[in-house]
XYZ file of C-alpha atoms in Angstrom:
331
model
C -107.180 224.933 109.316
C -106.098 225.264 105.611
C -102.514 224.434 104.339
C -103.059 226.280 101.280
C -104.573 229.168 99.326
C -107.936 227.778 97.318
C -108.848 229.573 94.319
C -112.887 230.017 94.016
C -114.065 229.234 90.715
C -116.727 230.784 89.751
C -120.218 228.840 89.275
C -120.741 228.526 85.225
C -124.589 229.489 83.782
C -124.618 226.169 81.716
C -123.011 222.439 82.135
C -121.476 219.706 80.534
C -123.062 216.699 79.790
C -123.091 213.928 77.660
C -125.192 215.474 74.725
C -123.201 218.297 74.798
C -120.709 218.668 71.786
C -117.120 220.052 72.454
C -114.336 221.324 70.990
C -111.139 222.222 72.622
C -107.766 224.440 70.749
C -104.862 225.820 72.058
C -101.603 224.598 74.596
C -100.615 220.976 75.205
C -102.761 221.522 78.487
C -105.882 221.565 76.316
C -105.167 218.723 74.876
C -104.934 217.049 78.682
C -107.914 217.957 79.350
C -109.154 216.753 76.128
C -108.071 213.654 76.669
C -109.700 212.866 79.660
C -113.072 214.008 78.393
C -112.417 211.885 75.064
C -111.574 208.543 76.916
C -114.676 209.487 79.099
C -116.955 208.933 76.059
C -117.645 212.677 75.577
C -117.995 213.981 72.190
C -115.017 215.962 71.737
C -112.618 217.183 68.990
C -109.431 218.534 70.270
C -107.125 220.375 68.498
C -107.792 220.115 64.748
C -104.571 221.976 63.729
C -102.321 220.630 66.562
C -101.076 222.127 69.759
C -100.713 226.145 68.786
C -99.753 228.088 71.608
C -100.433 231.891 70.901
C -103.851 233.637 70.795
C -103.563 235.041 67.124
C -102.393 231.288 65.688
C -105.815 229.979 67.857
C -107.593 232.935 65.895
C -106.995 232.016 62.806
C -107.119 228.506 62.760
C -110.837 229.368 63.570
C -111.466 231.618 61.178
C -110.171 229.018 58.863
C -112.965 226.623 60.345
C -115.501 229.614 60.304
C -114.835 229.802 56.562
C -114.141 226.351 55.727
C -110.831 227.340 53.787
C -109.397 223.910 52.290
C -105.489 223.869 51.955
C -103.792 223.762 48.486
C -100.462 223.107 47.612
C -98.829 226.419 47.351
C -99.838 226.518 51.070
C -97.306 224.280 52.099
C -93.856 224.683 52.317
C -90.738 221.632 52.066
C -87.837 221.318 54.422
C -85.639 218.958 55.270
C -87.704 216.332 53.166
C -91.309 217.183 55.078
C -94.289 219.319 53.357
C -95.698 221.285 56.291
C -98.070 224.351 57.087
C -96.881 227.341 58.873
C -100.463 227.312 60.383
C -100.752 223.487 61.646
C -98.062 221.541 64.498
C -95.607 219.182 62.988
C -98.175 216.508 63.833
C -99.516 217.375 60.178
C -96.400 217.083 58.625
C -95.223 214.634 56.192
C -92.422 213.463 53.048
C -95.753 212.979 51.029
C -96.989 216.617 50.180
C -100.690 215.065 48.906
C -100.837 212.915 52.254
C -100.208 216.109 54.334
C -102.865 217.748 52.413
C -105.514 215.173 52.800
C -104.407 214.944 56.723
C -104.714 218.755 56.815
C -107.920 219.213 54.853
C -109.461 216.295 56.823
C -109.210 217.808 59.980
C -110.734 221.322 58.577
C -113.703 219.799 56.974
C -114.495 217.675 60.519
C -113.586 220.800 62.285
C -115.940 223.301 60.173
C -118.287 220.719 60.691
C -118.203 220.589 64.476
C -117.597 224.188 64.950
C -120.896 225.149 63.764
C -122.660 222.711 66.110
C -120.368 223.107 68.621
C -122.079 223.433 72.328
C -118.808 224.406 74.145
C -115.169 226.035 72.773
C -112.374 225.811 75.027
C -109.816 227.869 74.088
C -106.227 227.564 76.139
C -103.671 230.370 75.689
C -99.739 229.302 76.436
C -98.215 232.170 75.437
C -97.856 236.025 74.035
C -95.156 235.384 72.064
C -95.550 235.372 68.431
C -93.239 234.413 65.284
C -93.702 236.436 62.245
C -92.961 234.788 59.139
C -91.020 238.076 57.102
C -91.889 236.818 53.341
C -95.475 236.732 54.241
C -96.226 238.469 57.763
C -98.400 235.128 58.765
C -98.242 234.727 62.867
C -97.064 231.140 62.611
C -98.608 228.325 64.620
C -94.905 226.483 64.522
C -92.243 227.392 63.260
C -90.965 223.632 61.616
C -87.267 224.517 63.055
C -87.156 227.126 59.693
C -84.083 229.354 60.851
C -84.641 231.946 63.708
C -83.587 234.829 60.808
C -86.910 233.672 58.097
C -89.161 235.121 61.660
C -89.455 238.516 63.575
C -89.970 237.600 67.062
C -92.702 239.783 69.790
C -94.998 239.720 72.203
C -98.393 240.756 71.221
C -100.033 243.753 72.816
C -103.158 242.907 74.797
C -105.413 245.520 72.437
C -104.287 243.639 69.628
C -105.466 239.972 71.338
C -108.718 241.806 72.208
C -109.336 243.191 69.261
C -108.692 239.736 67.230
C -111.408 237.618 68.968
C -114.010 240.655 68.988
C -113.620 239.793 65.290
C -113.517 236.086 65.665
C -116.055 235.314 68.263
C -118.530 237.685 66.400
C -118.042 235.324 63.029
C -118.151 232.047 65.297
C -122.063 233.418 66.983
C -123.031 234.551 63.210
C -122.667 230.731 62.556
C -122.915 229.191 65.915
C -125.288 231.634 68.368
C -125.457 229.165 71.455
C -122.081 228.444 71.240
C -120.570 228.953 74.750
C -116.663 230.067 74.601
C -114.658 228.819 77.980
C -111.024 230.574 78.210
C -108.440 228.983 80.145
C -104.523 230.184 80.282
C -102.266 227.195 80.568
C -100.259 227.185 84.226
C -97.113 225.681 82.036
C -94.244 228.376 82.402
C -92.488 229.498 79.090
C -88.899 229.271 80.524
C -86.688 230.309 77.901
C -87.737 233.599 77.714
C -87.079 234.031 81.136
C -88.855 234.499 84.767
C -90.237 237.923 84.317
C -91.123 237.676 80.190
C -93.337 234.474 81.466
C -94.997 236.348 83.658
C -95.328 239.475 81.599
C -96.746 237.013 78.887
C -99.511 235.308 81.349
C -100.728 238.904 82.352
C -100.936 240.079 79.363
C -102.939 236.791 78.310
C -105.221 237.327 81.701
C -105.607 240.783 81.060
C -106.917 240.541 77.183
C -109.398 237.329 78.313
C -110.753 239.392 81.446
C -111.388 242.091 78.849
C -112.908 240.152 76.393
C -115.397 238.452 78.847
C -115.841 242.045 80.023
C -117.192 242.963 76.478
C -119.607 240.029 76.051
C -120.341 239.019 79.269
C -121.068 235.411 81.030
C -123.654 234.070 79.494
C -121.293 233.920 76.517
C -117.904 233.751 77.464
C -116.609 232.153 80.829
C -112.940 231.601 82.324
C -111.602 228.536 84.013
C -109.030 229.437 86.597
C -106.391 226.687 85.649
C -103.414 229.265 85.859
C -104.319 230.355 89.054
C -105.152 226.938 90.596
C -101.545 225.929 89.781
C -99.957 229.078 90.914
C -101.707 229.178 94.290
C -103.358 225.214 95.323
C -100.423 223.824 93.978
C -96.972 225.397 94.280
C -94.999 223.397 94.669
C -92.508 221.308 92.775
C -94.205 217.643 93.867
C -96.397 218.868 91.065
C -94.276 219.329 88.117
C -92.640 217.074 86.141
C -88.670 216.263 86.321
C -88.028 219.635 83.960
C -90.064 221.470 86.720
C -91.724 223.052 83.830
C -94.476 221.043 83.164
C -97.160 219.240 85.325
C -97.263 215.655 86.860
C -99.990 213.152 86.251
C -100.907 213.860 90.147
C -101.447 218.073 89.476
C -102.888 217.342 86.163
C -105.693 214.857 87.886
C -106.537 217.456 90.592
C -106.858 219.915 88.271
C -109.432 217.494 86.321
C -111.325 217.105 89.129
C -112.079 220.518 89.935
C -112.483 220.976 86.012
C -115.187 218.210 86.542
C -116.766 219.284 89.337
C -116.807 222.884 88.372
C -118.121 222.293 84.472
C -119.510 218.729 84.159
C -123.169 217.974 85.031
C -123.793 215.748 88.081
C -125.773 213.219 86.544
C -122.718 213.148 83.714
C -120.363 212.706 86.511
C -122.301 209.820 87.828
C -122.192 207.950 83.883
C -118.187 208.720 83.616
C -117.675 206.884 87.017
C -118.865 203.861 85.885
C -117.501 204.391 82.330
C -114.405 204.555 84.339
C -115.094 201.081 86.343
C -116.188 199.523 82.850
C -112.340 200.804 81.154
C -110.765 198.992 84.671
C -112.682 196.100 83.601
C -111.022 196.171 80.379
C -107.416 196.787 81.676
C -107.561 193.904 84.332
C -105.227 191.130 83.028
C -105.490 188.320 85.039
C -103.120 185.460 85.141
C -104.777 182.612 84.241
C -107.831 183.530 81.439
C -109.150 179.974 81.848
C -110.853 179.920 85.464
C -114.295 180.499 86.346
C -113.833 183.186 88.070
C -112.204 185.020 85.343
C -115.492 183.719 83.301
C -117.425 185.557 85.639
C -115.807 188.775 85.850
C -115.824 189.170 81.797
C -119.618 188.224 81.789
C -120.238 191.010 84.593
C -118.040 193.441 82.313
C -120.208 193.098 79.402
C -123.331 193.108 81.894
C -122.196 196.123 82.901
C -121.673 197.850 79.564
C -125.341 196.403 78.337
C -127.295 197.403 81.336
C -124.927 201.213 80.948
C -126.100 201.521 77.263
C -129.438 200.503 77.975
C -129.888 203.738 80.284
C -127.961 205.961 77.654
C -127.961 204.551 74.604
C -125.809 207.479 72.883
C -122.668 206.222 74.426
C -120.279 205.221 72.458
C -118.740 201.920 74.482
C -118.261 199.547 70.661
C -114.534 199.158 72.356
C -115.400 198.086 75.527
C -118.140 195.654 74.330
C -116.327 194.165 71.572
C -113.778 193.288 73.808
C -115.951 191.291 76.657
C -117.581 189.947 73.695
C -114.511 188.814 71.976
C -112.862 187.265 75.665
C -116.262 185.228 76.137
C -115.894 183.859 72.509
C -112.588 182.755 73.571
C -113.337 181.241 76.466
């Protein structure tokens, strides 16, 4: 008998695996995710303007990558002694205007880069609410604490988020054709605005990705059920963090694994577990670095990593082997 509600996820056309290039945009969920891929070895770029929350601020920072648009000075704006971009998180930021520049522009020309050979997009939506800038009518990505009065506040209509990435994704498979585009809404709850304005603002996110699948189809677009998984598998506050807002480690990792058993290629699954016994390796801190034993183990550890790249020899594991190599030196 079942305790709980499980939410199906559907099978996806294409998989995940270790040649595949990534890119993953949107809510501090993505960036989770992201993480766990990225200390897995995958080749992944996550977020190359920052957490942004909204669908329109996602939009454009791609259409900025789609373009290749470099930043100039008059883009930036100075307060409280930090040059920042309306468009980029406060990540970017900085009291040097040409250092947030070259940080900003950076991060386009890697992105641009990536985006065009790109195998997967991820795209995470947190929210419908948008801020307006009034001198300029820009949707801003964050709003750098700027005064509540320089903004008009709403929630975006779920024509208007359609219509915005049958403009986008068009321009991204003009440039990118096999690109495959994986939505996701993220499960954490925008509380300020209240109970039912959350909830209006994850329909109306659910509804605009369910139509824009609908338009293009799977074997272009997909959705990953993270939203639901948290609403229904795991509802309950053991899964949150103390503001009972956000997630704990514990939700995050289950989520992972059905993100990883849904999207990730078996064989790939198989490399990242013992990419995952090689990091332990490298975390184990033994009390005395002197004994044999502790000889031994490091020797296995860089056996292991040798005999690993050997099989796939596109990993990158330089960390992991320089530091075996470096506590054998030592010895």
């Amino acid at each position: 008998m079942k305790f709980f509600t499980e939410v199906e996820i559907p099978g996806f056309p294409a998989k995940i695996d270790y040649s595949s290039k990534i890119i993953m945009m949107g809510s501090c969920f993505a960036e989770e995710i992201g993480a766990k891929l990225q200390k897995l070895k995958f080749n992944i770029d996550i977020n190359p303007f920052g957490i942004l929350y909204n669908p329109v601020s996602i939009a454009n920072s791609l259409k900025i990558l789609i373009k290749k648009r470099m930043f100039k000075p008059g883009d930036l704006y100075f307060k409280d002694g930090l040059w920042f971009s309306f468009s980029h998180h406060g990540r970017f930021s900085s009291e040097d205007r040409d250092k947030a520049l070259e940080q900003i522009n950076s991060r386009i020309e890697a992105g641009a880069e990536n985006i065009r050979n790109a195998d997967y997009l991820f795209l995470t939506f947190g929210t419908a609410w948008v801020y307006e800038l009034n001198s300029t009518g820009q949707v801003v990505s964050n709003c750098h604490k700027v005064p509540a009065g320089e903004f008009r506040r709403y929630r975006l209509p779920e024509p208007e988020i359609s219509e915005v990435y049958r403009d986008v994704l068009d321009e991204l498979w003009e440039i990118n054709p096999n690109l495959k585009v994986v939505f996701t809404v993220s499960p954490i709850r925008h509380w300020k605005d209240g109970a039912v304005e959350n909830q209006v603002s994850k329909a109306t996110l659910l509804l605009a990705i369910n139509n824009i699948i609908g338009n293009y189809g799977n074997n272009q677009c997909n959705y990953f059920p993270s939203y639901e998984i948290v609403m229904d598998e795991l509802r309950d506050y053991r899964y949150y963090a103390a503001d009972m807002l956000h997630l704990s480690d514990v939700a995050i990792n289950l989520i992972w694994k059905k993100f990883e058993q849904a999207l990730i290629h078996e064989e790939s699954q198989n490399i990242s577990e013992e990419i995952l016994k090689i990091q332990k390796a490298v975390e184990h801190r033994p009390v005395n670095m002197k004994t044999p034993e502790f000889k031994k183990f490091i020797t296995n550890g860089l056996l292991k990593v040798n005999n690993l790249l050997e099989k796939h020899p596109y990993l990158n594991l330089k960390l992991e082997k320089d530091y075996f190599e470096e506590q054998i030196r030592n010895l």
